[in-house]
Coordinates of C-alpha atoms and ligand atoms in Angstrom, one line a residue:
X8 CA -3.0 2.9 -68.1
X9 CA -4.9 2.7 -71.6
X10 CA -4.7 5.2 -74.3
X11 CA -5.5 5.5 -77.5
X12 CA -3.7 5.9 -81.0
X13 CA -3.0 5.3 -84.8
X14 CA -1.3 3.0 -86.6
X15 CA -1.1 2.8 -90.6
X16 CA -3.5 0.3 -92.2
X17 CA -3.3 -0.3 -96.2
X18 CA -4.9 2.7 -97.4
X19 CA -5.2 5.1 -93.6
X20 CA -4.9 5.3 -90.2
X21 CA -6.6 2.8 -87.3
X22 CA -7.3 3.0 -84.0
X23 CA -4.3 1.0 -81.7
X24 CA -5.1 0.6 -77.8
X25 CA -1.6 1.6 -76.2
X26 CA -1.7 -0.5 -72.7
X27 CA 1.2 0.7 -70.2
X28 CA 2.0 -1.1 -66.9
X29 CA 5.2 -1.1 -64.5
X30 CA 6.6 -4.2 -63.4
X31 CA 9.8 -4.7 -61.3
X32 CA 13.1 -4.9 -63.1
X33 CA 15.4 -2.7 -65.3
X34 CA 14.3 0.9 -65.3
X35 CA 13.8 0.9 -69.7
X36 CA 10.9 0.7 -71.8
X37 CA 9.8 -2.6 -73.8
X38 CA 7.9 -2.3 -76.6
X39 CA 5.3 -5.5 -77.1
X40 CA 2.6 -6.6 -79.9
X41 CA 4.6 -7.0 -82.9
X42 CA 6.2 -3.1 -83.7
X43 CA 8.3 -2.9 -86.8
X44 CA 11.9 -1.4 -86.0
X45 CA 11.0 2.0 -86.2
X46 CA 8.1 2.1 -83.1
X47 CA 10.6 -0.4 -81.0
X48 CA 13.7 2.3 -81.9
X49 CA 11.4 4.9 -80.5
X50 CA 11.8 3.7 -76.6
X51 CA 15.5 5.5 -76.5
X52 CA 13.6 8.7 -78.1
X53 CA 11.1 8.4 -75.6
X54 CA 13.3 8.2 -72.6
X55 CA 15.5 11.1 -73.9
X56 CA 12.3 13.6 -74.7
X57 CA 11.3 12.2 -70.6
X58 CA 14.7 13.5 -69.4
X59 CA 14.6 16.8 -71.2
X60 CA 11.5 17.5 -70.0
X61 CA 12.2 16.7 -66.2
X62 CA 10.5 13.8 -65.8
X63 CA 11.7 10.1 -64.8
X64 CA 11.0 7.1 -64.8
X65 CA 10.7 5.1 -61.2
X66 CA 13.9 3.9 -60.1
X67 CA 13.1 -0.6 -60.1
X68 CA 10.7 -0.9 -62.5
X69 CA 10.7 -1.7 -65.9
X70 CA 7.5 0.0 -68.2
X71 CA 5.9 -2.2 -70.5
X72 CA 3.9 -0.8 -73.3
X73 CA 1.6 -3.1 -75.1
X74 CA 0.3 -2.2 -78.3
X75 CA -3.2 -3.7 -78.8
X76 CA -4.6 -5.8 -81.0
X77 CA -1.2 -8.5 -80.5
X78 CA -1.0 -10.3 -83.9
X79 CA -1.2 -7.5 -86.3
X80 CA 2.0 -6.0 -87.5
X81 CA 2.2 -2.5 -86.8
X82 CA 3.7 0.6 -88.5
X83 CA 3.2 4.3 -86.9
X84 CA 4.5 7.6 -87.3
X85 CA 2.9 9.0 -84.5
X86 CA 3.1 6.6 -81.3
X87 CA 6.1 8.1 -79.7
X88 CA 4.0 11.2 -78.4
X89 CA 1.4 8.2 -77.0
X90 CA 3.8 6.1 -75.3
X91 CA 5.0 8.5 -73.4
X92 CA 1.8 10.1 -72.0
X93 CA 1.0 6.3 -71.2
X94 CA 3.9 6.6 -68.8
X95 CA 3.2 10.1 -67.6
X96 CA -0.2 9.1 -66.4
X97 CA 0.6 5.5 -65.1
X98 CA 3.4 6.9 -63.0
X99 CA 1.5 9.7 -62.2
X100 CA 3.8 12.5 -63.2
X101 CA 1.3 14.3 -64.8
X102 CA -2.9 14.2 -63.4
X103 CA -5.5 15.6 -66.1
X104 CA -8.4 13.6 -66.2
X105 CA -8.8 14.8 -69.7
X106 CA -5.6 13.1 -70.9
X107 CA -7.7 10.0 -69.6
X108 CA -10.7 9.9 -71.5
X109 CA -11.2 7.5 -74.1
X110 CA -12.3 10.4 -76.2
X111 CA -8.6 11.6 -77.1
X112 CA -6.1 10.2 -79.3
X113 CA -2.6 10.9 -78.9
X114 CA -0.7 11.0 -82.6
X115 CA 2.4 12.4 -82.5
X116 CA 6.0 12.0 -83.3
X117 CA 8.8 13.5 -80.3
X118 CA 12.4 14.9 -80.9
X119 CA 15.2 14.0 -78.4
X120 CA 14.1 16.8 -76.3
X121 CA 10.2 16.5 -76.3
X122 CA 8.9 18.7 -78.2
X123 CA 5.7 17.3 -80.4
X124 CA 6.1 16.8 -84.0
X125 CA 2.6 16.6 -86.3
X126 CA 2.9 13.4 -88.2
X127 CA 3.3 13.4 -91.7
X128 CA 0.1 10.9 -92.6
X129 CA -2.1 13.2 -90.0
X130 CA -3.8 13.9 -93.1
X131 CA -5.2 10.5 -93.9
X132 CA -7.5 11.0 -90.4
X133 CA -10.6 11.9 -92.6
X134 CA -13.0 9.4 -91.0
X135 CA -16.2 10.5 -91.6
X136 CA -18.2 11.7 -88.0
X137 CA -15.1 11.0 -86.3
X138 CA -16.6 12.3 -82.9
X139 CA -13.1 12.0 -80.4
X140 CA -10.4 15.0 -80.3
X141 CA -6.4 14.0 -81.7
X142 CA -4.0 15.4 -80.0
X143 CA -0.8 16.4 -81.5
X144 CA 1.7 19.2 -81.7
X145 CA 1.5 22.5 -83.7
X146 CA 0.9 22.9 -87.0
X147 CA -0.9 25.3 -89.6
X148 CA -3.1 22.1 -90.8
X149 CA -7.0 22.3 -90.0
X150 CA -8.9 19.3 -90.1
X151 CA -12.1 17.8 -90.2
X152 CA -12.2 16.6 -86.3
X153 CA -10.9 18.6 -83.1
X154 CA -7.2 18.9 -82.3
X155 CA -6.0 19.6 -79.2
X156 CA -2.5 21.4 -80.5
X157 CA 0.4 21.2 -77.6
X158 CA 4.5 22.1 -77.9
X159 CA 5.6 19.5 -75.6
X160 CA 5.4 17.0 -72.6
X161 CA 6.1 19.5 -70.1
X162 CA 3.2 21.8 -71.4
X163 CA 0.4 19.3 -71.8
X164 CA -2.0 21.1 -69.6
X165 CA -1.9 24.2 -72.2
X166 CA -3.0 22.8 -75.0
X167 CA -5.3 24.8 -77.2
X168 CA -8.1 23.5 -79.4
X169 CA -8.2 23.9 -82.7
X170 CA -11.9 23.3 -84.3
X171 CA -13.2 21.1 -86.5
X172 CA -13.1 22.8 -89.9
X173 CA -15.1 21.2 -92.9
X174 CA -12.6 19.9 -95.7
X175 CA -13.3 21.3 -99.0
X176 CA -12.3 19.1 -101.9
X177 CA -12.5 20.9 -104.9
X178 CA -11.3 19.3 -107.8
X179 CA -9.9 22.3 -110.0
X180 CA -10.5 21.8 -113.7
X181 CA -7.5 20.6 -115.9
X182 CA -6.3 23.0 -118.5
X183 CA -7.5 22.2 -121.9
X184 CA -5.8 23.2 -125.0
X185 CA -8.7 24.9 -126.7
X186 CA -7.1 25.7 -130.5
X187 CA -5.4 22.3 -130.6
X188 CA -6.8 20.8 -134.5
X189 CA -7.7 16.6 -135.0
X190 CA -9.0 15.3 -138.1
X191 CA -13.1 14.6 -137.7
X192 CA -12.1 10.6 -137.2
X193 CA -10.1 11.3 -134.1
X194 CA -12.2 14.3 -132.8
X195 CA -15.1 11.3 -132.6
X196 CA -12.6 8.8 -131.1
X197 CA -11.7 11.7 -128.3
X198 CA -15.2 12.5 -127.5
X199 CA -16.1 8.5 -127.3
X200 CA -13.4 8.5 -125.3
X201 CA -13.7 11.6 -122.8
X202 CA -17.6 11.0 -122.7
X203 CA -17.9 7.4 -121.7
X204 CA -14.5 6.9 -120.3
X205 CA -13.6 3.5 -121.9
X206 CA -10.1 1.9 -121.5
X207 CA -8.4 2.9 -125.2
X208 CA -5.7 1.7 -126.9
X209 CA -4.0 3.4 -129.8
X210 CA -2.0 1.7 -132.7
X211 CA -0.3 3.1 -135.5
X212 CA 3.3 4.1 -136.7
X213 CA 5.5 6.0 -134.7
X214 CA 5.3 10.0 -135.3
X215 CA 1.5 9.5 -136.0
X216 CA 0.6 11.8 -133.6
X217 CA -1.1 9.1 -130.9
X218 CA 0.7 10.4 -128.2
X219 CA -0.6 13.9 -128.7
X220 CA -4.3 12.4 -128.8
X221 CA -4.4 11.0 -125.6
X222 CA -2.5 13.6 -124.2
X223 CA -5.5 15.9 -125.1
X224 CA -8.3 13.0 -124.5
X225 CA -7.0 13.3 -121.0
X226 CA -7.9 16.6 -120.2
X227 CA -11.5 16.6 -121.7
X228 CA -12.7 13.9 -119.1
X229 CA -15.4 15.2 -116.5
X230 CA -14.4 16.0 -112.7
X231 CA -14.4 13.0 -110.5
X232 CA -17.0 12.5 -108.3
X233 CA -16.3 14.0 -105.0
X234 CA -15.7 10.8 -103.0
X235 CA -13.3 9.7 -105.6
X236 CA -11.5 13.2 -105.6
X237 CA -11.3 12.4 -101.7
X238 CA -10.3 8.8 -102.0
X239 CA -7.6 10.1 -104.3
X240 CA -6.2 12.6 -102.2
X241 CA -5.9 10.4 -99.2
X242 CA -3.9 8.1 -101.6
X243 CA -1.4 11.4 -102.5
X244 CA -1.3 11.8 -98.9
X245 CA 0.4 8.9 -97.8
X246 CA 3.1 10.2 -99.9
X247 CA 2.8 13.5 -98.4
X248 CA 2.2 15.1 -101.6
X249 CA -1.2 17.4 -102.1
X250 CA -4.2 16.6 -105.2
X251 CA -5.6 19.7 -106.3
X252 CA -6.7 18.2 -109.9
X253 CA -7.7 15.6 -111.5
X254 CA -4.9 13.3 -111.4
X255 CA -3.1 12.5 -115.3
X256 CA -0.1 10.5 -115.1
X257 CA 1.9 9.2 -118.0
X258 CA 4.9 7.0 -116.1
X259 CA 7.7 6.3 -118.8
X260 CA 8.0 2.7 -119.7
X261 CA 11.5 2.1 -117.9
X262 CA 9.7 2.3 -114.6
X263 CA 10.3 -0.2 -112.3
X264 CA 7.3 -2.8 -111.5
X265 CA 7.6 -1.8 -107.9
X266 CA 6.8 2.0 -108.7
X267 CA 4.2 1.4 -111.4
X268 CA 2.3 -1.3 -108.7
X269 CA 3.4 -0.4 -105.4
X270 CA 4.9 -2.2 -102.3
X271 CA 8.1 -1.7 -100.6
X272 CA 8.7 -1.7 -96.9
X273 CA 6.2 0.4 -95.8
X274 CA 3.7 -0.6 -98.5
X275 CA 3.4 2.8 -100.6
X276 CA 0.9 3.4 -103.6
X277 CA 2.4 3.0 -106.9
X278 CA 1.9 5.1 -109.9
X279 CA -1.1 2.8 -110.6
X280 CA -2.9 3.9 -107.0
X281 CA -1.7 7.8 -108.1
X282 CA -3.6 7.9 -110.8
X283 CA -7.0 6.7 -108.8
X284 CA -9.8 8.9 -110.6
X285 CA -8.5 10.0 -113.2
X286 CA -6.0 9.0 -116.0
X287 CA -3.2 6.6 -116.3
X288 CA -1.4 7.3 -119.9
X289 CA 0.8 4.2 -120.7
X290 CA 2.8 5.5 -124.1
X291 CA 4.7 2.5 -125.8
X292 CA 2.3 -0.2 -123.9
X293 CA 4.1 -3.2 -125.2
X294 CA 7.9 -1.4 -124.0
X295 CA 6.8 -1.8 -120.5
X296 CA 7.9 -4.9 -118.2
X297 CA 6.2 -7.9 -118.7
X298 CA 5.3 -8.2 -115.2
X299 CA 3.9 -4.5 -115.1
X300 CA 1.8 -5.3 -118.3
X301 CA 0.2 -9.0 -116.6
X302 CA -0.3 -6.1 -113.1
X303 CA -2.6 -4.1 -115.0
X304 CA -5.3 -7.1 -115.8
X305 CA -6.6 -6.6 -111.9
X306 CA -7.1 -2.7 -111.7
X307 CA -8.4 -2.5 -115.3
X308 CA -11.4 -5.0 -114.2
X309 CA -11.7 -4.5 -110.3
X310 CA -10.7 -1.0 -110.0
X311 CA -8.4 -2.1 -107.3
X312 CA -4.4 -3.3 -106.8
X313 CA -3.7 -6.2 -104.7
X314 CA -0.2 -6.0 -103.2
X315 CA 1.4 -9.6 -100.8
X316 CA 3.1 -9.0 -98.4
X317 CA 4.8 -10.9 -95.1
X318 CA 2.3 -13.2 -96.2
X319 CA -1.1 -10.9 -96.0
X320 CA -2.8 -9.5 -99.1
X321 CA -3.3 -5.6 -99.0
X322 CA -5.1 -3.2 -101.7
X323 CA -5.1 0.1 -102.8
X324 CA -7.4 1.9 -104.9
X325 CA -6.7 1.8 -108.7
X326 CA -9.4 2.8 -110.4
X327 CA -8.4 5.3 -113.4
X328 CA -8.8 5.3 -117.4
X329 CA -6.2 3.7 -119.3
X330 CA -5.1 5.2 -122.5
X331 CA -2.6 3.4 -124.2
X332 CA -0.4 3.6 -127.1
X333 CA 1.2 0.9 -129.2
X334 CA 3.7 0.8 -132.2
X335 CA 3.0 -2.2 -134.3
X336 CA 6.3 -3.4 -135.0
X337 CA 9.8 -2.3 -132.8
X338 CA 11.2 0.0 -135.1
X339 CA 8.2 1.5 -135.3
X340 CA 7.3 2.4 -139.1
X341 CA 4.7 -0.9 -139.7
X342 CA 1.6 0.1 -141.1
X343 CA -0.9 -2.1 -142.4
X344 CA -1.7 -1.5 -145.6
X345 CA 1.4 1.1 -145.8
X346 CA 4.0 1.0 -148.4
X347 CA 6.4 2.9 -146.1
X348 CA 9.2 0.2 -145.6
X349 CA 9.9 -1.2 -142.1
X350 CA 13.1 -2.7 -141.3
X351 CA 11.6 -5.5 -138.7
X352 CA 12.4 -9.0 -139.8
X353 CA 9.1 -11.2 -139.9
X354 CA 9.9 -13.3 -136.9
X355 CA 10.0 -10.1 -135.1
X356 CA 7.2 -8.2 -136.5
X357 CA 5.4 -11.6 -135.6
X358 CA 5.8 -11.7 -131.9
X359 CA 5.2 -7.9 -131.3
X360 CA 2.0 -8.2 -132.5
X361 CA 1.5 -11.4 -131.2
X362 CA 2.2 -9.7 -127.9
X363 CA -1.0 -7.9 -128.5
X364 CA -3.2 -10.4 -128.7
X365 CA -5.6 -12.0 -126.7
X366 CA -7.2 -11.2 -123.4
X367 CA -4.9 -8.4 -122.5
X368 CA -6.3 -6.8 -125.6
X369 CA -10.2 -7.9 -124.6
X370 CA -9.1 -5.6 -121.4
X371 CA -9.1 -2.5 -123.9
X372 CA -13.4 -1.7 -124.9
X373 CA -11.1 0.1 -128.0
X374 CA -8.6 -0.7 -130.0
X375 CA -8.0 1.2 -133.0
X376 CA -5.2 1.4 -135.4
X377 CA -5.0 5.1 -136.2
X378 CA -4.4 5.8 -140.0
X379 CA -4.0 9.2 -141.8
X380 CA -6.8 10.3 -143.8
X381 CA -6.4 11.5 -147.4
X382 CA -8.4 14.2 -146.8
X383 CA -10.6 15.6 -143.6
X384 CA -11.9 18.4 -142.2
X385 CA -10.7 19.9 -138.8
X386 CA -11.9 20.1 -135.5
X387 CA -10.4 22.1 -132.5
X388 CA -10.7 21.0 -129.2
X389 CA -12.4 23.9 -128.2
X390 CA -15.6 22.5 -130.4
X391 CA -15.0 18.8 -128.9
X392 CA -15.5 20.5 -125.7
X393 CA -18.7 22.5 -126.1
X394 CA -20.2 19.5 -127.7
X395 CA -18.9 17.4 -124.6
X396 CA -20.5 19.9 -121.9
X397 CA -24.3 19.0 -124.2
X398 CA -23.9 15.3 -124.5
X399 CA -23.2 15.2 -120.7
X400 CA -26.0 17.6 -120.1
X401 CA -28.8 15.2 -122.2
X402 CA -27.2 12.6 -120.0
X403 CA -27.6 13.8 -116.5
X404 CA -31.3 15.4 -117.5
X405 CA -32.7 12.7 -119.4
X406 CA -31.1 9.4 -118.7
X407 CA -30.1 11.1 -114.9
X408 CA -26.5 9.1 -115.5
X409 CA -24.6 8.9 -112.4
X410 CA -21.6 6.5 -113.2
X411 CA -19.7 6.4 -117.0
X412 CA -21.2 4.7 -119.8
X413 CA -17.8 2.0 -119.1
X414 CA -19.1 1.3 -115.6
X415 CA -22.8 -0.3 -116.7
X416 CA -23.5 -3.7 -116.5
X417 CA -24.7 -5.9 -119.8
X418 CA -28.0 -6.6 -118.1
X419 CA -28.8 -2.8 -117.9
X420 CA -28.0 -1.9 -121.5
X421 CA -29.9 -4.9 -122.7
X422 CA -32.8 -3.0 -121.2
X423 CA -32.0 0.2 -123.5
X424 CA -31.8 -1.5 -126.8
X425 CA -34.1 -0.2 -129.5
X426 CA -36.7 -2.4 -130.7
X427 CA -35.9 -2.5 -133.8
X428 CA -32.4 -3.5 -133.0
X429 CA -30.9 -6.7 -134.9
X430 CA -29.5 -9.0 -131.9
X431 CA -27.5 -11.1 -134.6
X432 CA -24.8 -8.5 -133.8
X433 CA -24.4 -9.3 -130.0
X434 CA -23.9 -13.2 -130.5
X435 CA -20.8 -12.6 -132.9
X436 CA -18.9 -11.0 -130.1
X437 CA -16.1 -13.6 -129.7
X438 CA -16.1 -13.1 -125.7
X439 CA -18.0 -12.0 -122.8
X440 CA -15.8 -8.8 -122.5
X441 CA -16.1 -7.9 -126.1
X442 CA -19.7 -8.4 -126.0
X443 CA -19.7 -5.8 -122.8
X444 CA -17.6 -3.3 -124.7
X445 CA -19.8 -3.3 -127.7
X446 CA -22.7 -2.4 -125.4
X447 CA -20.9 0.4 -123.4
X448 CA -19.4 2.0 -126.6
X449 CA -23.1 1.5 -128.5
X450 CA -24.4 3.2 -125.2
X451 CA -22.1 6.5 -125.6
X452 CA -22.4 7.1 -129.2
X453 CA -26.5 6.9 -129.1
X454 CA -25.6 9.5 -125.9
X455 CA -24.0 11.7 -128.9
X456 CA -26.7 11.5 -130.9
X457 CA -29.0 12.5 -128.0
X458 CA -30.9 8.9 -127.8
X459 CA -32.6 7.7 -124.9
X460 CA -32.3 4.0 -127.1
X461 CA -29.2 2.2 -128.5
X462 CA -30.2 1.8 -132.4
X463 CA -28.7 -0.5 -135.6
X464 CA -26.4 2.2 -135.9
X465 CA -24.7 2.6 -132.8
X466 CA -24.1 -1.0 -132.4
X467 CA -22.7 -1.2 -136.1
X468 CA -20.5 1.8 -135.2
X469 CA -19.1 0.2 -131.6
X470 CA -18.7 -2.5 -133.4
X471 CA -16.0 -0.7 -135.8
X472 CA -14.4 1.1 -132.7
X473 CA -14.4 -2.3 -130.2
X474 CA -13.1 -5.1 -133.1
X475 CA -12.7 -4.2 -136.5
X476 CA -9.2 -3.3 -135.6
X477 CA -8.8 -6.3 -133.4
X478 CA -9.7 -9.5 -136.6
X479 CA -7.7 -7.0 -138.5
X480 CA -4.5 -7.4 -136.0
X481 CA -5.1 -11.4 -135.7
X482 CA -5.3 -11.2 -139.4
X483 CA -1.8 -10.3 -140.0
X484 CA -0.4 -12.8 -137.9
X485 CA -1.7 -15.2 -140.1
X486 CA -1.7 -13.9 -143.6
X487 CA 0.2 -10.4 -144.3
X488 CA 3.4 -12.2 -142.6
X489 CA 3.6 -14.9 -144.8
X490 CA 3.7 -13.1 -147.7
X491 CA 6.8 -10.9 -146.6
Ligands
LIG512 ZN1 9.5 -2.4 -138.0

């Protein structure tokens, strides 16, 4: 007897063929084609949901259940309800031809006395047309496919359908502070930001109110597209937790490299994964683990994590803004250019920043070391918002963008330069990824000033948000320290 179920693959649920024969021998099940403990535990859950049930199994033969492919490795939640159908129909204690076709899919867990238990991770079925009918026990969930909904072995036959319902994924806007204040610098750095969704990172002393601005930036972003708001949730759901907004995360830096990345037994989604579509906020950036820092490199460029494990490579879904923030020395009061006295010896005001250097850095299109103006006017974030809802109008209408400024590709902004535009700037971009950031940040402030071209001037200002602050930083580390 064939039938049909799930198992868990890296990021959802595929189809396993659950082959059942008897053979002479012990009367027990054996479990075949590499189960992890928990499916191969289920054979003495099986038999005792059987029992309860009135039904046996033939007295001299010994039921082997073969879970197919062989060589994969294979974790379930939902196999137990599949196994023993398997053995209903090959021994014939049960005779639906329903139960047969290869149109249903048994997922479900059992108890000790047979009674169907909805699987957690039913939710991650969301494949799109799926045409065939699940089977599984009750549950208030509706879904996008038909269920067959039973309470147990003995009452197979009764099961009722439940209908396929359309899933509605509607992302609900974030709550916005509206009378929150920044100077005019940072209100420009926030809409940058929140329009073209580059990866930021923030310098400056501690108190100077960093924290706060990405906080804010974060809630100003547009809603995610609808297949990554769906993506997202199926990622929430393998944690049996629920997305109803965009997701913001802010992990603190004591977290462990296996909850920031993900792994572990069953291979869950880290923090990393959570934050898919929306916004990963990593306060104190250089205070996290080393390993956690050289983890981010492949999600900030690929959009994706790649976890090893029993010697196969998996991946999750990782594709969020960064925002980062940085103190510039450990005790936090360095300043460039700061009389405020800092009580970091040189040697290790040296190595922090050090730390910052380099292509981890590149990864960042921004890097700017916040400073207090003298004097500025304010602007709330209920005015950084209405300006935001115009930019992004002139953006769909005119230049019909579908992805963020951050996502396009050198070639196609060399297309949008302005004739007049002096390419001298482009060539001084020390790398490849500089050079990229300069374009995408150009890209977004000509998009504020409602230009279908990217002018003189927007390059000259990227230029000031994507590495000004950057030859500054490299210039300490050789001058300002060794007059100290
Ligand atoms: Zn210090």
């Amino acid at each position: 007897m064939d039938i049909q179920s799930f198992i868990r693959s890296d990021f959802g649920l595929k189809p396993v063929r659950v082959e059942v024969v008897l053979v002479p021998g012990l009367s027990q099940i054996q479990i075949l084609g590499m189960a992890d403990p928990v499916i191969k535990e289920s054979s003495r859950r099986i038999l005792s949901a059987l029992r309860h049930q009135g039904f046996r199994l033939p007295p001299g033969k010994q039921v082997l259940v073969n879970l197919q492919p062989n060589y994969v490795r294979k974790h379930s939640q939902g196999l137990d309800f599949a196994i023993a159908v398997g053995i209903l129909l090959e021994t014939k204690q049960i005779e639906m031809p329903l139960l047969k076709s290869e149109k249903v899919f048994y997922y479900g867990g059992l108890d000790l006395k047979g009674e169907v238990i909805v699987p957690e991770d039913m939710g991650l079925l969301n494949f799109e047309n799926f045409s065939a009918q699940v089977m599984t026990g009750h549950s208030g969930q509706s879904y996008p496919f038909n269920v067959l909904e039973c309470k147990d072995l003995a009452t197979l036959s009764e099961a009722t359908i439940k209908a396929a319902q359309p899933q509605l994924f509607t992302c609900q806007p974030t709550r916005v502070s509206a009378q929150v204040q920044f100077d005019s610098m940072m209100a420009r750095l926030i809409s940058l930001v929140a329009l073209g969704e580059h990866p930021l990172l923030i310098a400056g002393a501690a108190g100077c109110g960093k924290t706060t601005l990405v906080e804010h930036l974060a809630t100003l972003l547009s809603p995610p597209s609808h297949t990554t708001f769906m993506e997202a949730k199926k990622i929430w759901r393998l944690l049996g937790r629920d997305l109803k907004q965009r997701p913001i995360l802010a992990p603190h830096h004591s977290i462990t490299p296996m909850a920031m990345i993900g792994g572990g037994a069953h291979l869950q989604p880290g923090e990393i994964s959570l934050a898919h579509g929306g916004v990963l906020i990593l306060d104190e950036l250089l205070e996290f683990h080393p390993q956690i820092q050289s983890a981010l490199r492949e999600p900030m460029e690929k959009g994706w994590i790649y976890l090893s494990r029993a010697g196969r490579r998996h991946s999750f879904p990782a594709d969020s803004l960064f925002l980062a923030t940085t103190n510039l020395c450990p005790c936090g009061s360095f300043q460039p250019g700061s009389i405020k006295p800092c009580r970091c010896s040189s040697l290790k005001l040296r190595n922090y920043v050090e730390r910052l250097s380099g292509p981890f850095l590149d990864r960042f299109a921004i890097f700017h070391i916040y400073q207090k103006p003298k004097q500025s006017h304010l602007v709330s974030v209920d005015e950084i918002q209405k300006r935001l809802q115009k930019i992004r109008g002139f953006q769909e209408e005119k230049r019909q963008q579908k992805v963020a400024n951050q996502k396009l590709g050198v070639a196609q902004l060399m297309t949008q330069l302005d004739a007049k535009v002096h390419l001298d700037l482009l060539p001084h971009s020390r790398s490849h990824r500089r050079r990229q950031s300069l374009l995408r940040v150009a890209r977004s402030l000509a998009d504020m000033d409602f230009s279908l071209k990217i002018k003189q001037k927007h390059l000259e200002e990227a230029q000031e948000w994507t590495a000004r602050d950057i030859y500054r930083i490299e210039r300490f580390s050789q001058d300002d320290f060794a007059a100290r």
